[in-house]
Amino acid sequence: VPEIGCLSIIVLGASGDLAKKKTFPALFHLYCQGFLPPIEVHIFGYARTKISDDELRNRIRGYLVSERSASPSKDVSKFLQLIKYVSGSYDAAEGFQMLDKEISKHETSKNSLEGSSRRLFYLALPPSVYPSVCRMIRRYCMNKSNLSGWTRIVVEKPFGRDLGSAEELSSQIGELFDEPQIYRIDHYLGKELVQNLLVLRFANRFFLPLWNRDNIDNVQIVFREDFGTEGRGGYFDEYGIIRDIIQNHLLQVLCLVAMEKPVSLKPERIRDEKVKVLQSVLPIKDEEVVLGQYEGYRDDPTVPDHSNTPTFATVILRIHNERWEGVPFILKAGKALNSRKAEIRVQFKDVPGDIFKCKKQGRNEFVIRLQPSEAMYMKLMVKQPGLEMSTVQSELDLSYRQRYQGVTIPEAYERLILDTIRGDQQHFVRRDELKAAWEIFTPLLHRIDNGEMKPIPYQAGSRGPAEADELLEKAGYVQTHGY
Ligand code: BG6
């Protein structure tokens, strides 16, 4: 249990989807594991809807218990009792003054540590209200001064629509809070196998000499979902797959795959290296992009009839540095495809002077499956067992479920919220990182927004447009079989 003193966690947008499905369940799991001791921690929900504490609790209750945490109902009830609700608007003083009063009441209660005040504001809200909400927090709800106290804010993506709007948002928030107080969440950075990348790359002699353009032919970072935008069409249509998945989740993964070794594990040193990767990405070429939109997407009544928004994209990024020159990083993401999967595929070059003539059977490939069923496996050639001297492709397989039986892998949000409480910004996106990420995609996004590039229709439940597979092949990817 971390030393947390008196902590108030305020979830703004408490009655919304994100809060119900992610934020409160993550807090509940932290509570069950003893990370949120009830004497020191209070949780507040804030939103516009006028409901009572109990009504909010009832709305959340059903989302708390998942298959991974069959917590007894008494835990649920005890946790829910920690939550108080305050209603108010996102741009008027009154609600925030009331919120401050409620928080202060608990801070000055006999249980708090010398009135120490630590306030974590989680903005489970659309970005359009970030500036006004931050202004209100700054004006009315900051921690009541005390040396060990703090105020932190957590913001969700989408953080802007392009470079200009993101920078404007960053400046507005930056005038109110210092960078160490701002936690820009990208939940992919909380996934177990994403967090494992640093260890994998820099604690293993195996990989150190191989991880470069001399040995690696291409890298794929893939996100697939086997469902469409059901119920979220309106939101999704404004953003599209590049803003929803590629510019943030996949690009963050790319940084960890491609970055140089940081001089230490200090969050700032790690983020320095990620920024360098982003700044080394060359402008995207139109011919290295394939966009798609699944058939039926526009049937959603909240999606405009002539929407040009891609629900699928394959984009090749090229990193202009000594390690990666010439190696395509293929980022691919799609909704309504034939499977749900997120993985990194590092494909090695062919063996020079191949005496076995086994090239056609496939290449060495190292695969990191982020989800579902976390795993890492290496595809390699072995002798086909038996009397003949023939080769076959096989796998060295580390499946987490088998290897770490009984170990519960934490949800990304759970881990990241704990980091915000502990003040560790390693797994959060720094302002310059965000800017560099938008710089990469903004020209392409503007071309799509202006209708200069159009998505190719694909059948829902398919692999996406065939043109994407052709692009992959052109980039050098060799389809391997099995597994
Ligand atoms: C969110 C996107 O950030 O990530 C969603 O907005 C997407 O569109 C989701 O479905 C995927 O997250 P995960 O953790 O299920 O891969």
Coordinates of C-alpha atoms and ligand atoms in Angstrom, one line a residue:
V1 CA 0.0 0.0 0.0
P2 CA 1.6 3.3 -1.0
E3 CA 1.8 6.1 1.5
I4 CA -1.0 8.3 0.3
G5 CA -2.2 10.4 3.2
C6 CA -5.5 11.9 2.6
L7 CA -6.6 11.5 -0.9
S8 CA -9.7 12.7 -2.8
I9 CA -10.4 11.2 -6.2
I10 CA -12.8 13.3 -8.2
V11 CA -14.3 11.7 -11.3
L12 CA -15.8 14.4 -13.5
G13 CA -18.3 13.1 -16.0
A14 CA -19.3 10.5 -13.4
S15 CA -22.5 9.5 -15.1
G16 CA -20.9 9.0 -18.5
D17 CA -19.8 5.8 -20.2
L18 CA -16.0 6.0 -19.6
A19 CA -16.5 6.6 -15.9
K20 CA -18.9 3.7 -15.5
K21 CA -17.1 1.2 -17.7
K22 CA -13.4 2.1 -16.9
T23 CA -12.7 4.6 -14.2
F24 CA -15.0 3.4 -11.4
P25 CA -14.2 -0.3 -12.0
A26 CA -10.5 0.5 -12.0
L27 CA -10.9 2.3 -8.7
F28 CA -12.9 -0.6 -7.3
H29 CA -10.1 -3.1 -8.1
L30 CA -7.5 -0.8 -6.5
Y31 CA -9.7 -0.6 -3.5
C32 CA -10.1 -4.5 -3.3
Q33 CA -6.3 -4.8 -3.4
G34 CA -5.8 -2.4 -0.6
F35 CA -4.5 0.5 -2.6
L36 CA -7.3 2.8 -1.6
P37 CA -7.6 2.5 2.2
P38 CA -11.1 3.7 3.1
I39 CA -9.9 5.9 6.0
E40 CA -7.7 8.0 3.8
V41 CA -9.5 7.9 0.5
H42 CA -12.7 9.5 -0.6
I43 CA -14.2 9.4 -4.1
F44 CA -16.4 12.0 -5.6
G45 CA -18.5 11.9 -8.7
Y46 CA -19.3 15.1 -10.5
A47 CA -21.6 15.6 -13.4
R48 CA -24.5 17.7 -14.7
T49 CA -27.2 15.2 -14.1
K50 CA -29.1 15.9 -10.9
I51 CA -29.1 12.6 -9.0
S52 CA -28.5 11.4 -5.5
D53 CA -25.4 9.6 -4.1
D54 CA -27.4 6.4 -4.1
E55 CA -28.6 6.8 -7.7
L56 CA -25.0 7.2 -8.9
R57 CA -23.9 4.2 -6.8
N58 CA -26.7 2.1 -8.4
R59 CA -25.6 3.2 -11.9
I60 CA -22.1 2.1 -11.2
R61 CA -22.8 -1.1 -9.2
G62 CA -23.4 -3.4 -12.3
Y63 CA -20.0 -2.5 -13.8
L64 CA -17.8 -3.3 -10.8
V65 CA -17.7 -7.0 -10.7
S66 CA -16.1 -8.6 -13.7
E67 CA -15.1 -12.2 -14.3
R68 CA -11.6 -11.4 -13.2
S69 CA -12.7 -10.2 -9.8
A70 CA -15.5 -12.1 -8.4
S71 CA -15.4 -9.8 -5.3
P72 CA -18.0 -10.5 -2.7
S73 CA -20.9 -8.1 -2.7
K74 CA -19.9 -6.7 0.7
D75 CA -16.7 -5.3 -1.0
V76 CA -18.9 -3.7 -3.6
S77 CA -21.2 -2.1 -1.0
K78 CA -18.3 -0.9 1.1
F79 CA -16.6 0.6 -2.0
L80 CA -19.8 2.3 -3.1
Q81 CA -20.1 4.0 0.3
L82 CA -16.9 5.8 -0.3
I83 CA -18.5 7.6 -3.3
K84 CA -20.3 10.9 -2.9
Y85 CA -21.9 12.8 -5.7
V86 CA -22.1 16.5 -6.5
S87 CA -23.9 17.8 -9.4
G88 CA -23.1 21.0 -11.3
S89 CA -22.2 22.4 -14.7
Y90 CA -18.8 22.4 -16.2
D91 CA -18.4 26.1 -16.6
A92 CA -20.0 27.8 -13.6
A93 CA -18.5 28.5 -10.2
E94 CA -21.4 27.3 -8.1
G95 CA -20.9 23.5 -8.7
F96 CA -17.2 23.7 -8.2
Q97 CA -17.5 25.7 -5.0
M98 CA -19.9 23.0 -3.7
L99 CA -17.5 20.3 -4.8
D100 CA -14.7 22.0 -3.0
K101 CA -16.8 22.2 0.1
E102 CA -17.5 18.5 0.0
I103 CA -13.9 17.6 -0.5
S104 CA -12.7 19.9 2.3
K105 CA -15.2 18.4 4.7
H106 CA -13.6 15.1 4.4
E107 CA -10.0 16.5 4.4
T108 CA -10.6 18.2 7.8
S109 CA -12.2 15.2 9.3
K110 CA -10.4 13.5 12.2
N111 CA -9.0 10.8 10.0
S112 CA -7.0 12.9 7.7
L113 CA -3.3 13.3 8.1
E114 CA -2.8 16.9 9.5
G115 CA -5.2 18.1 6.9
S116 CA -3.0 17.1 4.1
S117 CA -4.8 17.5 0.8
R118 CA -4.2 15.4 -2.3
R119 CA -6.7 15.9 -5.1
L120 CA -6.8 13.8 -8.2
F121 CA -9.3 15.1 -10.8
Y122 CA -10.1 12.6 -13.5
L123 CA -11.7 14.3 -16.5
A124 CA -13.9 11.5 -18.0
L125 CA -15.3 14.2 -20.3
P126 CA -15.2 15.4 -23.9
P127 CA -12.2 17.6 -24.6
S128 CA -14.3 20.5 -25.5
V129 CA -15.0 21.2 -21.8
Y130 CA -11.4 20.6 -20.6
P131 CA -10.4 24.3 -20.7
S132 CA -13.4 25.5 -18.7
V133 CA -13.3 22.6 -16.2
C134 CA -9.5 23.1 -15.7
R135 CA -10.2 26.8 -15.1
M136 CA -12.8 26.0 -12.5
I137 CA -10.6 23.5 -10.7
R138 CA -7.8 25.9 -10.7
R139 CA -10.0 28.7 -9.3
Y140 CA -12.1 26.8 -6.8
C141 CA -10.8 23.3 -6.1
M142 CA -7.0 23.3 -5.7
N143 CA -5.6 21.5 -2.7
K144 CA -5.6 23.6 0.4
S145 CA -2.0 24.5 0.8
N146 CA 0.2 22.1 2.6
L147 CA 3.6 20.9 1.7
S148 CA 2.9 17.3 1.1
G149 CA -0.3 18.0 -0.8
W150 CA -1.0 18.2 -4.5
T151 CA -3.5 18.6 -7.2
R152 CA -3.3 16.5 -10.4
I153 CA -5.5 16.2 -13.4
V154 CA -6.0 13.2 -15.7
V155 CA -7.2 13.8 -19.2
E156 CA -8.3 11.4 -21.9
K157 CA -7.9 11.4 -25.6
P158 CA -9.0 12.6 -28.1
F159 CA -6.6 15.4 -27.1
G160 CA -7.3 17.7 -30.1
R161 CA -8.1 16.9 -33.7
D162 CA -4.9 18.0 -35.3
L163 CA -1.6 19.8 -34.5
G164 CA -3.2 23.2 -34.2
S165 CA -6.1 22.3 -32.0
A166 CA -4.0 20.1 -29.8
E167 CA -1.4 22.8 -29.3
E168 CA -4.2 25.3 -28.4
L169 CA -5.6 22.9 -25.9
S170 CA -2.2 22.2 -24.4
S171 CA -1.6 26.0 -24.1
Q172 CA -4.9 26.6 -22.4
I173 CA -4.3 23.8 -19.9
G174 CA -0.6 24.7 -19.6
E175 CA -1.5 28.1 -18.3
L176 CA -3.4 26.6 -15.4
F177 CA -1.4 23.6 -14.5
D178 CA 2.3 22.6 -14.7
E179 CA 3.3 19.7 -16.8
P180 CA 4.0 17.4 -13.7
Q181 CA 0.4 17.9 -12.7
I182 CA -1.0 16.8 -16.0
Y183 CA -1.5 13.1 -16.8
R184 CA -2.5 12.5 -20.4
I185 CA -3.7 9.0 -20.4
D186 CA -3.2 6.5 -23.2
H187 CA -4.5 3.2 -21.9
Y188 CA -2.3 1.2 -24.2
L189 CA 0.6 2.3 -22.1
G190 CA -1.0 0.5 -19.2
K191 CA -1.2 -2.9 -20.9
E192 CA 1.0 -5.6 -19.5
L193 CA 2.9 -6.5 -22.7
V194 CA 3.4 -2.9 -23.6
Q195 CA 5.0 -2.2 -20.3
N196 CA 7.1 -5.3 -20.8
L197 CA 8.7 -3.9 -24.0
L198 CA 11.3 -1.9 -22.1
V199 CA 12.4 -5.0 -20.2
L200 CA 12.3 -7.2 -23.2
R201 CA 14.5 -4.9 -25.3
F202 CA 17.0 -3.7 -22.8
A203 CA 17.4 -6.6 -20.3
N204 CA 17.9 -9.3 -22.9
R205 CA 21.2 -9.9 -24.6
F206 CA 19.3 -11.9 -27.3
F207 CA 17.7 -8.9 -28.7
L208 CA 20.3 -6.1 -28.3
P209 CA 22.5 -7.0 -31.3
L210 CA 19.5 -7.9 -33.5
W211 CA 17.2 -5.0 -33.1
N212 CA 18.2 -2.9 -36.1
R213 CA 18.0 -2.4 -39.8
D214 CA 20.7 -5.0 -40.4
N215 CA 18.5 -7.8 -39.2
I216 CA 14.9 -6.6 -39.1
D217 CA 13.1 -6.4 -42.4
N218 CA 9.8 -4.8 -41.2
V219 CA 7.7 -4.2 -38.1
Q220 CA 3.9 -4.4 -38.0
I221 CA 1.8 -3.0 -35.2
V222 CA -1.7 -4.2 -35.6
F223 CA -5.0 -3.5 -34.0
R224 CA -8.2 -5.3 -35.1
E225 CA -11.7 -5.3 -33.7
D226 CA -14.4 -7.7 -34.7
F227 CA -17.2 -5.2 -34.0
G228 CA -18.1 -1.9 -35.6
T229 CA -18.8 1.5 -34.1
E230 CA -22.1 0.4 -32.6
G231 CA -23.5 3.1 -30.4
R232 CA -20.5 5.3 -30.9
G233 CA -21.0 6.3 -34.5
G234 CA -21.5 9.9 -33.8
Y235 CA -18.3 10.2 -31.8
F236 CA -16.3 8.0 -34.1
D237 CA -17.3 9.8 -37.3
E238 CA -15.8 13.0 -36.1
Y239 CA -12.4 11.3 -35.5
G240 CA -11.9 8.2 -37.5
I241 CA -9.6 5.3 -37.0
I242 CA -6.3 7.3 -37.3
R243 CA -7.3 9.7 -34.5
D244 CA -9.0 7.0 -32.5
I245 CA -6.3 4.3 -32.5
I246 CA -3.2 5.0 -34.7
Q247 CA -2.1 8.5 -33.7
N248 CA -2.1 7.5 -30.1
H249 CA -2.2 3.8 -29.1
L250 CA -0.2 2.4 -32.0
L251 CA 2.2 5.2 -32.2
Q252 CA 3.0 4.9 -28.5
V253 CA 3.7 1.2 -29.0
L254 CA 6.0 2.1 -32.0
C255 CA 8.0 4.5 -29.8
L256 CA 8.7 1.7 -27.3
V257 CA 9.7 -0.7 -30.1
A258 CA 11.9 1.7 -31.8
M259 CA 13.5 4.0 -29.2
E260 CA 17.1 4.0 -28.1
K261 CA 18.0 2.8 -24.6
P262 CA 17.2 5.6 -22.1
V263 CA 20.1 6.6 -19.8
S264 CA 18.0 5.6 -16.8
L265 CA 14.5 4.5 -15.9
K266 CA 13.5 8.0 -14.8
P267 CA 10.2 8.8 -16.5
E268 CA 11.6 12.0 -18.2
R269 CA 14.6 10.0 -19.6
I270 CA 12.2 7.4 -21.1
R271 CA 10.0 10.1 -22.6
D272 CA 13.0 11.9 -24.0
E273 CA 13.8 8.9 -26.1
K274 CA 10.2 8.4 -27.2
V275 CA 10.1 12.0 -28.4
K276 CA 13.3 11.5 -30.5
V277 CA 11.7 8.6 -32.3
L278 CA 8.6 10.7 -33.1
Q279 CA 10.8 13.5 -34.3
S280 CA 12.7 11.2 -36.7
V281 CA 9.6 10.0 -38.5
L282 CA 9.6 11.1 -42.2
P283 CA 6.5 12.6 -43.8
I284 CA 3.9 10.0 -44.7
K285 CA 3.6 9.3 -48.5
D286 CA 0.1 8.9 -50.0
E287 CA 1.1 5.7 -51.7
E288 CA 2.0 4.2 -48.4
V289 CA -1.5 4.6 -47.0
V290 CA -4.6 2.5 -47.5
L291 CA -7.9 3.7 -46.0
G292 CA -11.1 1.6 -45.7
Q293 CA -14.6 2.0 -44.5
Y294 CA -16.8 -1.1 -43.7
E295 CA -20.0 -1.5 -45.6
G296 CA -22.9 -0.7 -43.3
Y297 CA -21.0 1.9 -41.3
R298 CA -23.2 4.7 -42.8
D299 CA -26.4 2.9 -41.9
D300 CA -25.8 4.1 -38.3
P301 CA -28.3 7.1 -38.0
T302 CA -25.7 9.1 -36.2
V303 CA -23.2 8.8 -39.1
P304 CA -23.7 11.2 -42.1
D305 CA -24.8 9.5 -45.3
H306 CA -21.7 10.7 -47.2
S307 CA -19.2 10.2 -44.5
N308 CA -15.6 9.9 -45.7
T309 CA -14.3 8.7 -42.3
P310 CA -12.0 5.7 -42.4
T311 CA -12.8 2.8 -40.1
F312 CA -9.7 1.1 -41.3
A313 CA -6.2 2.3 -42.1
T314 CA -2.8 0.9 -42.9
V315 CA -0.1 3.5 -42.8
I316 CA 3.7 3.0 -43.2
L317 CA 6.0 5.1 -41.1
R318 CA 9.7 5.4 -41.8
I319 CA 12.1 6.4 -39.1
H320 CA 15.0 8.3 -40.4
N321 CA 17.9 7.3 -38.1
E322 CA 20.9 5.1 -37.9
R323 CA 19.0 2.1 -36.4
W324 CA 15.9 2.1 -38.6
E325 CA 16.7 3.7 -42.0
G326 CA 14.9 1.5 -44.6
V327 CA 12.7 -0.5 -42.2
P328 CA 9.0 0.1 -42.7
F329 CA 6.9 0.3 -39.6
I330 CA 3.5 -0.7 -40.7
L331 CA 0.6 0.5 -38.5
K332 CA -2.7 -1.1 -39.2
A333 CA -6.0 -0.7 -37.4
G334 CA -9.5 -1.5 -38.3
K335 CA -13.0 -1.9 -36.9
A336 CA -15.5 -4.6 -38.0
L337 CA -12.8 -7.0 -39.1
N338 CA -12.6 -10.8 -38.8
S339 CA -11.0 -11.0 -35.4
R340 CA -10.1 -9.0 -32.3
K341 CA -6.4 -8.8 -31.7
A342 CA -3.6 -6.4 -31.0
E343 CA -0.1 -7.5 -31.7
I344 CA 3.4 -6.4 -32.7
R345 CA 5.2 -8.5 -35.4
V346 CA 8.9 -8.0 -35.9
Q347 CA 9.9 -9.8 -39.1
F348 CA 13.6 -10.6 -39.6
K349 CA 15.4 -10.7 -42.9
D350 CA 16.1 -14.0 -44.8
V351 CA 19.1 -16.0 -43.8
P352 CA 21.9 -15.2 -46.2
G353 CA 23.3 -18.3 -48.1
D354 CA 20.3 -20.4 -47.3
I355 CA 21.6 -24.0 -47.6
F356 CA 18.2 -25.5 -46.6
K357 CA 16.3 -23.7 -49.3
C358 CA 13.6 -23.1 -46.7
K359 CA 12.9 -19.5 -47.6
K360 CA 9.4 -20.3 -48.8
Q361 CA 8.4 -21.8 -45.4
G362 CA 8.7 -18.4 -43.8
R363 CA 10.9 -16.1 -42.0
N364 CA 11.9 -15.7 -38.4
E365 CA 9.3 -13.6 -36.8
F366 CA 9.0 -12.4 -33.2
V367 CA 5.4 -11.7 -32.2
I368 CA 4.2 -9.9 -29.1
R369 CA 0.4 -10.4 -28.6
L370 CA -0.9 -7.6 -26.5
Q371 CA -4.4 -9.1 -26.4
P372 CA -6.4 -11.3 -26.2
S373 CA -4.4 -14.0 -24.3
E374 CA -1.1 -12.1 -23.8
A375 CA 1.8 -14.0 -25.3
M376 CA 5.2 -13.7 -27.0
Y377 CA 6.4 -16.2 -29.5
M378 CA 9.2 -16.6 -31.9
K379 CA 8.7 -18.3 -35.2
L380 CA 11.8 -20.2 -36.1
M381 CA 13.0 -23.0 -38.4
V382 CA 13.6 -26.5 -36.9
K383 CA 14.3 -29.9 -38.4
Q384 CA 11.0 -31.7 -39.0
P385 CA 11.2 -34.5 -36.3
G386 CA 11.6 -37.8 -38.0
L387 CA 13.9 -39.7 -40.3
E388 CA 14.0 -37.2 -43.1
M389 CA 16.2 -34.1 -43.1
S390 CA 13.6 -31.5 -43.8
T391 CA 12.7 -28.2 -42.2
V392 CA 9.6 -26.9 -40.7
Q393 CA 8.6 -23.6 -39.1
S394 CA 7.8 -23.9 -35.4
E395 CA 7.5 -21.7 -32.3
L396 CA 9.1 -20.9 -29.0
D397 CA 6.1 -19.8 -27.1
L398 CA 5.6 -17.9 -23.9
S399 CA 1.9 -17.8 -23.3
Y400 CA 1.2 -15.8 -20.1
R401 CA -1.9 -17.8 -19.1
Q402 CA 0.2 -21.0 -19.0
R403 CA 3.5 -19.6 -17.7
Y404 CA 1.9 -17.3 -15.0
Q405 CA -1.0 -19.4 -13.9
G406 CA -2.9 -17.8 -11.1
V407 CA -1.4 -14.4 -11.7
T408 CA -4.0 -11.7 -12.4
I409 CA -2.9 -9.3 -15.1
P410 CA -4.2 -5.8 -14.0
E411 CA -6.4 -3.8 -16.2
A412 CA -4.6 -0.9 -18.0
Y413 CA -6.7 1.7 -16.3
E414 CA -6.1 0.3 -12.8
R415 CA -2.3 0.5 -13.2
L416 CA -2.4 3.9 -14.7
I417 CA -4.6 5.4 -12.0
L418 CA -2.3 4.0 -9.4
D419 CA 0.6 5.7 -11.2
T420 CA -1.3 9.0 -11.0
I421 CA -1.7 8.6 -7.3
R422 CA 2.0 7.7 -6.9
G423 CA 3.0 10.6 -9.1
D424 CA 4.8 8.5 -11.7
Q425 CA 4.4 10.0 -15.2
Q426 CA 6.4 7.3 -17.1
H427 CA 3.3 5.8 -18.8
F428 CA 1.7 9.1 -19.7
V429 CA 2.1 11.2 -22.7
R430 CA 4.2 14.4 -22.3
R431 CA 3.3 17.6 -24.1
D432 CA 6.1 17.5 -26.6
E433 CA 5.4 13.8 -27.4
L434 CA 1.8 14.7 -28.1
K435 CA 2.9 17.6 -30.4
A436 CA 5.3 15.3 -32.3
A437 CA 2.6 12.7 -32.7
W438 CA 0.2 15.2 -34.2
E439 CA 2.9 16.5 -36.5
I440 CA 3.3 13.1 -38.1
F441 CA -0.4 12.6 -38.8
T442 CA -1.8 16.1 -39.3
P443 CA -1.0 16.5 -43.1
L444 CA -2.6 13.1 -43.9
L445 CA -5.6 13.8 -41.7
H446 CA -6.2 17.2 -43.4
R447 CA -6.1 15.4 -46.8
I448 CA -8.7 12.9 -45.6
D449 CA -10.9 15.7 -44.1
N450 CA -10.7 17.6 -47.3
G451 CA -11.9 14.6 -49.3
E452 CA -8.6 14.3 -51.2
M453 CA -8.2 10.7 -50.0
K454 CA -11.1 8.3 -49.8
P455 CA -11.6 5.1 -47.9
I456 CA -12.1 1.9 -49.9
P457 CA -15.3 0.0 -48.9
Y458 CA -14.7 -3.4 -47.3
Q459 CA -17.1 -6.1 -46.1
A460 CA -17.7 -6.1 -42.3
G461 CA -16.1 -9.3 -40.8
S462 CA -13.4 -9.4 -43.5
R463 CA -9.6 -8.8 -43.4
G464 CA -10.2 -5.2 -44.6
P465 CA -9.5 -3.9 -48.2
A466 CA -7.3 -6.3 -50.3
E467 CA -5.2 -3.2 -51.2
A468 CA -3.9 -3.2 -47.6
D469 CA -2.4 -6.7 -48.0
E470 CA -0.9 -5.6 -51.3
L471 CA 0.7 -2.6 -49.6
L472 CA 2.1 -5.0 -46.9
E473 CA 3.6 -7.2 -49.5
K474 CA 5.2 -4.3 -51.3
A475 CA 6.7 -3.1 -48.0
G476 CA 8.4 -6.5 -47.7
Y477 CA 6.2 -8.4 -45.3
V478 CA 6.2 -12.1 -46.1
Q479 CA 3.1 -13.9 -44.9
T480 CA 4.0 -16.8 -42.6
H481 CA 1.8 -19.7 -41.9
G482 CA 0.2 -21.4 -38.9
Y483 CA 0.0 -19.9 -35.5
Ligands
BG6_1 C1 -10.3 3.3 -27.4 C2 -10.9 3.6 -28.6 O1 -9.3 4.2 -27.1 O2 -9.7 2.0 -27.4 C3 -12.0 2.5 -29.0 O3 -11.6 4.9 -28.6 C4 -11.3 1.2 -28.9 O4 -12.5 2.8 -30.3 C5 -10.6 0.9 -27.7 O5 -12.4 0.2 -29.1 C6 -9.8 -0.3 -27.7 O6 -9.2 -0.6 -26.4 P1 -8.8 -2.1 -26.0 O7 -8.1 -1.9 -24.7 O8 -10.1 -2.8 -25.9 O9 -8.0 -2.6 -27.1

